[in-house]
């Protein structure tokens, strides 16, 4: 995964994501399971960026969705002192969580993050299992702790099984209405969906 940035009209590769080598210094290893080493074991097919740009979701042929967080330069210096070989203004992308079997071992082919004005922060994915999944971040203590920005926990809130007759190739939230989303699949159909929060 390559992250690109623009400066003065020129584009440059600001980061290459693939291996996780850093765990925040302030986190005891026993409290959080941040993946180390290769984050995905196969081709990355999809990316979804949150409206604020601080989280990135990547979907891979290995069936997983990885959750990446952008740490600011100040956070990087405080939490990842071993990463000081970077310039003083560089932030750091790090994988902070994973949904290992997001689409029953099939590739998540599309991921989209709800727009800010939706007010619910849900993530939607479509995959090679013909399904559409909607995920919500846990906000209360659930079996051993709630979610935090450094150790997010997501669960499936809704699922459309056999949403298409074949792979779900693309899913997208409506840009202003967080109750609507659209999908398209191998069956050649484009479908509009109504989402109701549980």
PDB file of C-alpha atoms in Angstrom:
ATOM      1  CA  UNK A   1       0.000   0.000   0.000  1.00  0.00           C
ATOM      2  CA  UNK A   2       1.438   3.385  -0.936  1.00  0.00           C
ATOM      3  CA  UNK A   3       0.242   6.639   0.608  1.00  0.00           C
ATOM      4  CA  UNK A   4       0.671   9.691  -1.644  1.00  0.00           C
ATOM      5  CA  UNK A   5       0.784  13.347  -0.639  1.00  0.00           C
ATOM      6  CA  UNK A   6       0.845  16.622  -2.534  1.00  0.00           C
ATOM      7  CA  UNK A   7       3.158  19.497  -1.743  1.00  0.00           C
ATOM      8  CA  UNK A   8       3.433  22.620  -3.865  1.00  0.00           C
ATOM      9  CA  UNK A   9       1.778  20.946  -6.843  1.00  0.00           C
ATOM     10  CA  UNK A  10       4.073  17.909  -6.768  1.00  0.00           C
ATOM     11  CA  UNK A  11       2.989  14.436  -5.655  1.00  0.00           C
ATOM     12  CA  UNK A  12       5.289  12.118  -3.727  1.00  0.00           C
ATOM     13  CA  UNK A  13       5.049   8.751  -1.976  1.00  0.00           C
ATOM     14  CA  UNK A  14       4.753   9.690   1.696  1.00  0.00           C
ATOM     15  CA  UNK A  15       4.623   6.144   3.081  1.00  0.00           C
ATOM     16  CA  UNK A  16       4.651   2.502   2.074  1.00  0.00           C
ATOM     17  CA  UNK A  17       2.495   0.270   4.265  1.00  0.00           C
ATOM     18  CA  UNK A  18       2.848  -3.470   4.458  1.00  0.00           C
ATOM     19  CA  UNK A  19       4.756  -4.530   7.536  1.00  0.00           C
ATOM     20  CA  UNK A  20       4.041  -3.521  11.091  1.00  0.00           C
ATOM     21  CA  UNK A  21       7.166  -3.265  13.173  1.00  0.00           C
ATOM     22  CA  UNK A  22       6.111  -0.798  15.839  1.00  0.00           C
ATOM     23  CA  UNK A  23       3.916  -1.074  18.913  1.00  0.00           C
ATOM     24  CA  UNK A  24       3.208   2.137  20.847  1.00  0.00           C
ATOM     25  CA  UNK A  25       5.657   2.392  23.734  1.00  0.00           C
ATOM     26  CA  UNK A  26       2.878   3.320  26.176  1.00  0.00           C
ATOM     27  CA  UNK A  27       0.976   0.055  25.524  1.00  0.00           C
ATOM     28  CA  UNK A  28       1.868  -3.085  27.426  1.00  0.00           C
ATOM     29  CA  UNK A  29       1.998  -5.986  24.961  1.00  0.00           C
ATOM     30  CA  UNK A  30      -0.445  -7.928  27.155  1.00  0.00           C
ATOM     31  CA  UNK A  31      -3.148  -5.272  26.712  1.00  0.00           C
ATOM     32  CA  UNK A  32      -3.293  -4.956  22.951  1.00  0.00           C
ATOM     33  CA  UNK A  33      -2.737  -7.322  20.066  1.00  0.00           C
ATOM     34  CA  UNK A  34      -1.283  -5.074  17.370  1.00  0.00           C
ATOM     35  CA  UNK A  35      -0.153  -7.244  14.470  1.00  0.00           C
ATOM     36  CA  UNK A  36       3.590  -7.267  13.825  1.00  0.00           C
ATOM     37  CA  UNK A  37       5.267  -8.374  10.614  1.00  0.00           C
ATOM     38  CA  UNK A  38       3.361  -8.589   7.315  1.00  0.00           C
ATOM     39  CA  UNK A  39      -0.167  -7.238   7.752  1.00  0.00           C
ATOM     40  CA  UNK A  40      -1.662  -9.014   4.726  1.00  0.00           C
ATOM     41  CA  UNK A  41      -0.601 -12.359   3.280  1.00  0.00           C
ATOM     42  CA  UNK A  42      -1.804 -11.661  -0.260  1.00  0.00           C
ATOM     43  CA  UNK A  43      -2.944  -9.020  -2.772  1.00  0.00           C
ATOM     44  CA  UNK A  44      -4.646  -5.908  -1.369  1.00  0.00           C
ATOM     45  CA  UNK A  45      -7.838  -5.313  -3.383  1.00  0.00           C
ATOM     46  CA  UNK A  46      -9.541  -2.444  -1.595  1.00  0.00           C
ATOM     47  CA  UNK A  47      -8.974   0.643   0.517  1.00  0.00           C
ATOM     48  CA  UNK A  48     -11.319   2.883   2.476  1.00  0.00           C
ATOM     49  CA  UNK A  49     -10.286   6.136   4.136  1.00  0.00           C
ATOM     50  CA  UNK A  50     -12.285   7.754   6.945  1.00  0.00           C
ATOM     51  CA  UNK A  51     -13.531  11.303   6.269  1.00  0.00           C
ATOM     52  CA  UNK A  52     -11.020  12.798   8.727  1.00  0.00           C
ATOM     53  CA  UNK A  53      -8.143  10.902   7.103  1.00  0.00           C
ATOM     54  CA  UNK A  54      -6.810   9.359  10.328  1.00  0.00           C
ATOM     55  CA  UNK A  55      -7.914   5.785   9.628  1.00  0.00           C
ATOM     56  CA  UNK A  56      -7.444   3.600   6.591  1.00  0.00           C
ATOM     57  CA  UNK A  57      -9.014   0.189   5.981  1.00  0.00           C
ATOM     58  CA  UNK A  58      -7.390  -2.301   3.593  1.00  0.00           C
ATOM     59  CA  UNK A  59      -8.981  -5.487   2.266  1.00  0.00           C
ATOM     60  CA  UNK A  60      -6.878  -8.401   1.048  1.00  0.00           C
ATOM     61  CA  UNK A  61      -7.197 -11.630  -0.905  1.00  0.00           C
ATOM     62  CA  UNK A  62      -6.311 -13.350   2.392  1.00  0.00           C
ATOM     63  CA  UNK A  63      -9.859 -12.478   3.544  1.00  0.00           C
ATOM     64  CA  UNK A  64      -8.869  -9.872   6.118  1.00  0.00           C
ATOM     65  CA  UNK A  65      -9.531  -6.179   6.609  1.00  0.00           C
ATOM     66  CA  UNK A  66      -6.709  -4.299   8.339  1.00  0.00           C
ATOM     67  CA  UNK A  67      -7.295  -1.094  10.291  1.00  0.00           C
ATOM     68  CA  UNK A  68      -4.523   1.516   9.979  1.00  0.00           C
ATOM     69  CA  UNK A  69      -4.100   4.663  12.074  1.00  0.00           C
ATOM     70  CA  UNK A  70      -2.215   7.809  11.123  1.00  0.00           C
ATOM     71  CA  UNK A  71      -0.142   9.041  14.049  1.00  0.00           C
ATOM     72  CA  UNK A  72       0.915  12.691  13.907  1.00  0.00           C
ATOM     73  CA  UNK A  73       4.606  13.603  14.084  1.00  0.00           C
ATOM     74  CA  UNK A  74       4.162  14.535  17.764  1.00  0.00           C
ATOM     75  CA  UNK A  75       2.454  11.211  18.540  1.00  0.00           C
ATOM     76  CA  UNK A  76       5.130   9.343  16.592  1.00  0.00           C
ATOM     77  CA  UNK A  77       7.943  10.924  18.614  1.00  0.00           C
ATOM     78  CA  UNK A  78       6.142  10.194  21.905  1.00  0.00           C
ATOM     79  CA  UNK A  79       4.779   6.698  21.196  1.00  0.00           C
ATOM     80  CA  UNK A  80       7.334   5.312  18.726  1.00  0.00           C
ATOM     81  CA  UNK A  81      10.758   6.615  19.741  1.00  0.00           C
ATOM     82  CA  UNK A  82      12.455   3.891  17.652  1.00  0.00           C
ATOM     83  CA  UNK A  83      11.009   5.497  14.516  1.00  0.00           C
ATOM     84  CA  UNK A  84      13.109   8.636  14.910  1.00  0.00           C
ATOM     85  CA  UNK A  85      14.946   8.073  11.644  1.00  0.00           C
ATOM     86  CA  UNK A  86      12.091   9.994   9.982  1.00  0.00           C
ATOM     87  CA  UNK A  87      12.009  13.743   9.530  1.00  0.00           C
ATOM     88  CA  UNK A  88      10.586  15.785  12.396  1.00  0.00           C
ATOM     89  CA  UNK A  89       7.397  16.545  10.444  1.00  0.00           C
ATOM     90  CA  UNK A  90       6.610  12.994   9.258  1.00  0.00           C
ATOM     91  CA  UNK A  91       3.724  11.139  10.808  1.00  0.00           C
ATOM     92  CA  UNK A  92       3.423   7.361  10.886  1.00  0.00           C
ATOM     93  CA  UNK A  93       0.806   4.913   9.584  1.00  0.00           C
ATOM     94  CA  UNK A  94       0.564   1.774  11.703  1.00  0.00           C
ATOM     95  CA  UNK A  95      -1.826  -1.181  11.627  1.00  0.00           C
ATOM     96  CA  UNK A  96      -3.781  -1.087  14.904  1.00  0.00           C
ATOM     97  CA  UNK A  97      -6.286  -3.879  14.323  1.00  0.00           C
ATOM     98  CA  UNK A  98      -7.592  -6.527  11.988  1.00  0.00           C
ATOM     99  CA  UNK A  99     -10.794  -8.289  11.024  1.00  0.00           C
ATOM    100  CA  UNK A 100      -9.195 -11.629  10.080  1.00  0.00           C
ATOM    101  CA  UNK A 101     -12.162 -13.299   8.351  1.00  0.00           C
ATOM    102  CA  UNK A 102     -14.194 -10.331   7.125  1.00  0.00           C
ATOM    103  CA  UNK A 103     -15.806 -12.166   4.193  1.00  0.00           C
ATOM    104  CA  UNK A 104     -15.573 -15.866   5.088  1.00  0.00           C
ATOM    105  CA  UNK A 105     -12.042 -16.185   3.666  1.00  0.00           C
ATOM    106  CA  UNK A 106     -13.010 -14.405   0.426  1.00  0.00           C
ATOM    107  CA  UNK A 107     -11.444 -11.096  -0.575  1.00  0.00           C
ATOM    108  CA  UNK A 108     -13.112  -7.856   0.549  1.00  0.00           C
ATOM    109  CA  UNK A 109     -13.278  -6.223  -2.888  1.00  0.00           C
ATOM    110  CA  UNK A 110     -14.583  -2.815  -1.805  1.00  0.00           C
ATOM    111  CA  UNK A 111     -14.569  -0.826   1.446  1.00  0.00           C
ATOM    112  CA  UNK A 112     -16.179   2.534   2.149  1.00  0.00           C
ATOM    113  CA  UNK A 113     -16.393   4.679   5.262  1.00  0.00           C
ATOM    114  CA  UNK A 114     -19.604   6.560   5.993  1.00  0.00           C
ATOM    115  CA  UNK A 115     -19.460  10.329   5.439  1.00  0.00           C
ATOM    116  CA  UNK A 116     -19.070  12.539   8.527  1.00  0.00           C
ATOM    117  CA  UNK A 117     -22.540  13.949   8.181  1.00  0.00           C
ATOM    118  CA  UNK A 118     -24.027  10.434   8.474  1.00  0.00           C
ATOM    119  CA  UNK A 119     -23.236  10.664  12.180  1.00  0.00           C
ATOM    120  CA  UNK A 120     -22.763   6.932  12.679  1.00  0.00           C
ATOM    121  CA  UNK A 121     -19.187   6.131  11.556  1.00  0.00           C
ATOM    122  CA  UNK A 122     -20.069   2.775  10.002  1.00  0.00           C
ATOM    123  CA  UNK A 123     -17.836   0.929   7.545  1.00  0.00           C
ATOM    124  CA  UNK A 124     -19.283  -1.093   4.650  1.00  0.00           C
ATOM    125  CA  UNK A 125     -17.534  -3.804   2.650  1.00  0.00           C
ATOM    126  CA  UNK A 126     -18.466  -5.960  -0.312  1.00  0.00           C
ATOM    127  CA  UNK A 127     -16.699  -9.189  -1.069  1.00  0.00           C
ATOM    128  CA  UNK A 128     -16.085 -12.289  -3.094  1.00  0.00           C
ATOM    129  CA  UNK A 129     -18.586 -14.164  -0.897  1.00  0.00           C
ATOM    130  CA  UNK A 130     -21.431 -12.192  -2.580  1.00  0.00           C
ATOM    131  CA  UNK A 131     -22.151 -10.394   0.728  1.00  0.00           C
ATOM    132  CA  UNK A 132     -22.279  -6.825   1.965  1.00  0.00           C
ATOM    133  CA  UNK A 133     -21.203  -6.274   5.587  1.00  0.00           C
ATOM    134  CA  UNK A 134     -21.696  -3.181   7.729  1.00  0.00           C
ATOM    135  CA  UNK A 135     -19.339  -2.838  10.694  1.00  0.00           C
ATOM    136  CA  UNK A 136     -19.621  -0.666  13.769  1.00  0.00           C
ATOM    137  CA  UNK A 137     -16.904   0.205  16.226  1.00  0.00           C
ATOM    138  CA  UNK A 138     -17.478  -1.029  19.760  1.00  0.00           C
ATOM    139  CA  UNK A 139     -17.880   1.931  22.082  1.00  0.00           C
ATOM    140  CA  UNK A 140     -18.643   0.211  25.391  1.00  0.00           C
ATOM    141  CA  UNK A 141     -16.831  -2.424  27.372  1.00  0.00           C
ATOM    142  CA  UNK A 142     -17.311  -5.686  25.518  1.00  0.00           C
ATOM    143  CA  UNK A 143     -15.702  -8.905  26.776  1.00  0.00           C
ATOM    144  CA  UNK A 144     -12.418  -7.538  27.994  1.00  0.00           C
ATOM    145  CA  UNK A 145     -12.638  -3.875  27.090  1.00  0.00           C
ATOM    146  CA  UNK A 146     -14.009  -1.411  24.641  1.00  0.00           C
ATOM    147  CA  UNK A 147     -12.483   0.127  21.589  1.00  0.00           C
ATOM    148  CA  UNK A 148      -9.792   2.797  21.505  1.00  0.00           C
ATOM    149  CA  UNK A 149      -8.103   4.598  18.631  1.00  0.00           C
ATOM    150  CA  UNK A 150      -4.949   2.537  19.257  1.00  0.00           C
ATOM    151  CA  UNK A 151      -6.822  -0.777  19.559  1.00  0.00           C
ATOM    152  CA  UNK A 152     -10.148  -0.487  17.718  1.00  0.00           C
ATOM    153  CA  UNK A 153     -12.671  -3.296  17.883  1.00  0.00           C
ATOM    154  CA  UNK A 154     -15.253  -3.657  15.143  1.00  0.00           C
ATOM    155  CA  UNK A 155     -18.153  -6.071  14.819  1.00  0.00           C
ATOM    156  CA  UNK A 156     -20.600  -6.843  12.038  1.00  0.00           C
ATOM    157  CA  UNK A 157     -23.814  -4.963  12.644  1.00  0.00           C
ATOM    158  CA  UNK A 158     -25.661  -5.961   9.465  1.00  0.00           C
ATOM    159  CA  UNK A 159     -25.071  -8.357   6.601  1.00  0.00           C
ATOM    160  CA  UNK A 160     -26.767  -8.773   3.236  1.00  0.00           C
ATOM    161  CA  UNK A 161     -26.154 -12.422   2.294  1.00  0.00           C
ATOM    162  CA  UNK A 162     -26.219 -13.085  -1.458  1.00  0.00           C
ATOM    163  CA  UNK A 163     -26.530  -9.348  -2.090  1.00  0.00           C
ATOM    164  CA  UNK A 164     -25.532 -10.061  -5.706  1.00  0.00           C
ATOM    165  CA  UNK A 165     -25.395 -13.171  -7.862  1.00  0.00           C
ATOM    166  CA  UNK A 166     -21.604 -13.217  -7.788  1.00  0.00           C
ATOM    167  CA  UNK A 167     -18.891 -11.028  -6.278  1.00  0.00           C
ATOM    168  CA  UNK A 168     -19.860  -7.655  -4.794  1.00  0.00           C
ATOM    169  CA  UNK A 169     -17.354  -5.468  -6.627  1.00  0.00           C
ATOM    170  CA  UNK A 170     -18.183  -2.042  -5.227  1.00  0.00           C
ATOM    171  CA  UNK A 171     -20.032  -0.502  -2.276  1.00  0.00           C
ATOM    172  CA  UNK A 172     -20.417   3.201  -1.562  1.00  0.00           C
ATOM    173  CA  UNK A 173     -22.267   5.262   1.031  1.00  0.00           C
ATOM    174  CA  UNK A 174     -24.359   8.163  -0.213  1.00  0.00           C
ATOM    175  CA  UNK A 175     -22.207  11.315   0.291  1.00  0.00           C
ATOM    176  CA  UNK A 176     -24.853  13.121   2.365  1.00  0.00           C
ATOM    177  CA  UNK A 177     -27.375  10.500   3.498  1.00  0.00           C
ATOM    178  CA  UNK A 178     -25.900   7.870   5.812  1.00  0.00           C
ATOM    179  CA  UNK A 179     -28.976   5.668   5.448  1.00  0.00           C
ATOM    180  CA  UNK A 180     -28.356   4.938   1.744  1.00  0.00           C
ATOM    181  CA  UNK A 181     -25.680   2.980  -0.008  1.00  0.00           C
ATOM    182  CA  UNK A 182     -25.177   1.517  -3.466  1.00  0.00           C
ATOM    183  CA  UNK A 183     -23.542  -1.682  -4.664  1.00  0.00           C
ATOM    184  CA  UNK A 184     -22.689  -3.377  -7.939  1.00  0.00           C
ATOM    185  CA  UNK A 185     -21.613  -6.916  -8.663  1.00  0.00           C
ATOM    186  CA  UNK A 186     -20.586  -9.558 -11.164  1.00  0.00           C
ATOM    187  CA  UNK A 187     -24.273  -9.993 -12.024  1.00  0.00           C
ATOM    188  CA  UNK A 188     -24.243  -6.588 -13.760  1.00  0.00           C
ATOM    189  CA  UNK A 189     -26.789  -5.165 -11.326  1.00  0.00           C
ATOM    190  CA  UNK A 190     -26.559  -1.874  -9.465  1.00  0.00           C
ATOM    191  CA  UNK A 191     -28.551  -1.954  -6.233  1.00  0.00           C
ATOM    192  CA  UNK A 192     -29.612   0.784  -3.819  1.00  0.00           C
ATOM    193  CA  UNK A 193     -29.806  -0.185  -0.159  1.00  0.00           C
ATOM    194  CA  UNK A 194     -31.508   1.425   2.839  1.00  0.00           C
ATOM    195  CA  UNK A 195     -29.585   1.115   6.105  1.00  0.00           C
ATOM    196  CA  UNK A 196     -31.326   1.420   9.468  1.00  0.00           C
ATOM    197  CA  UNK A 197     -29.216   1.616  12.586  1.00  0.00           C
ATOM    198  CA  UNK A 198     -29.912  -1.089  15.138  1.00  0.00           C
TER     199      UNK A 198
END
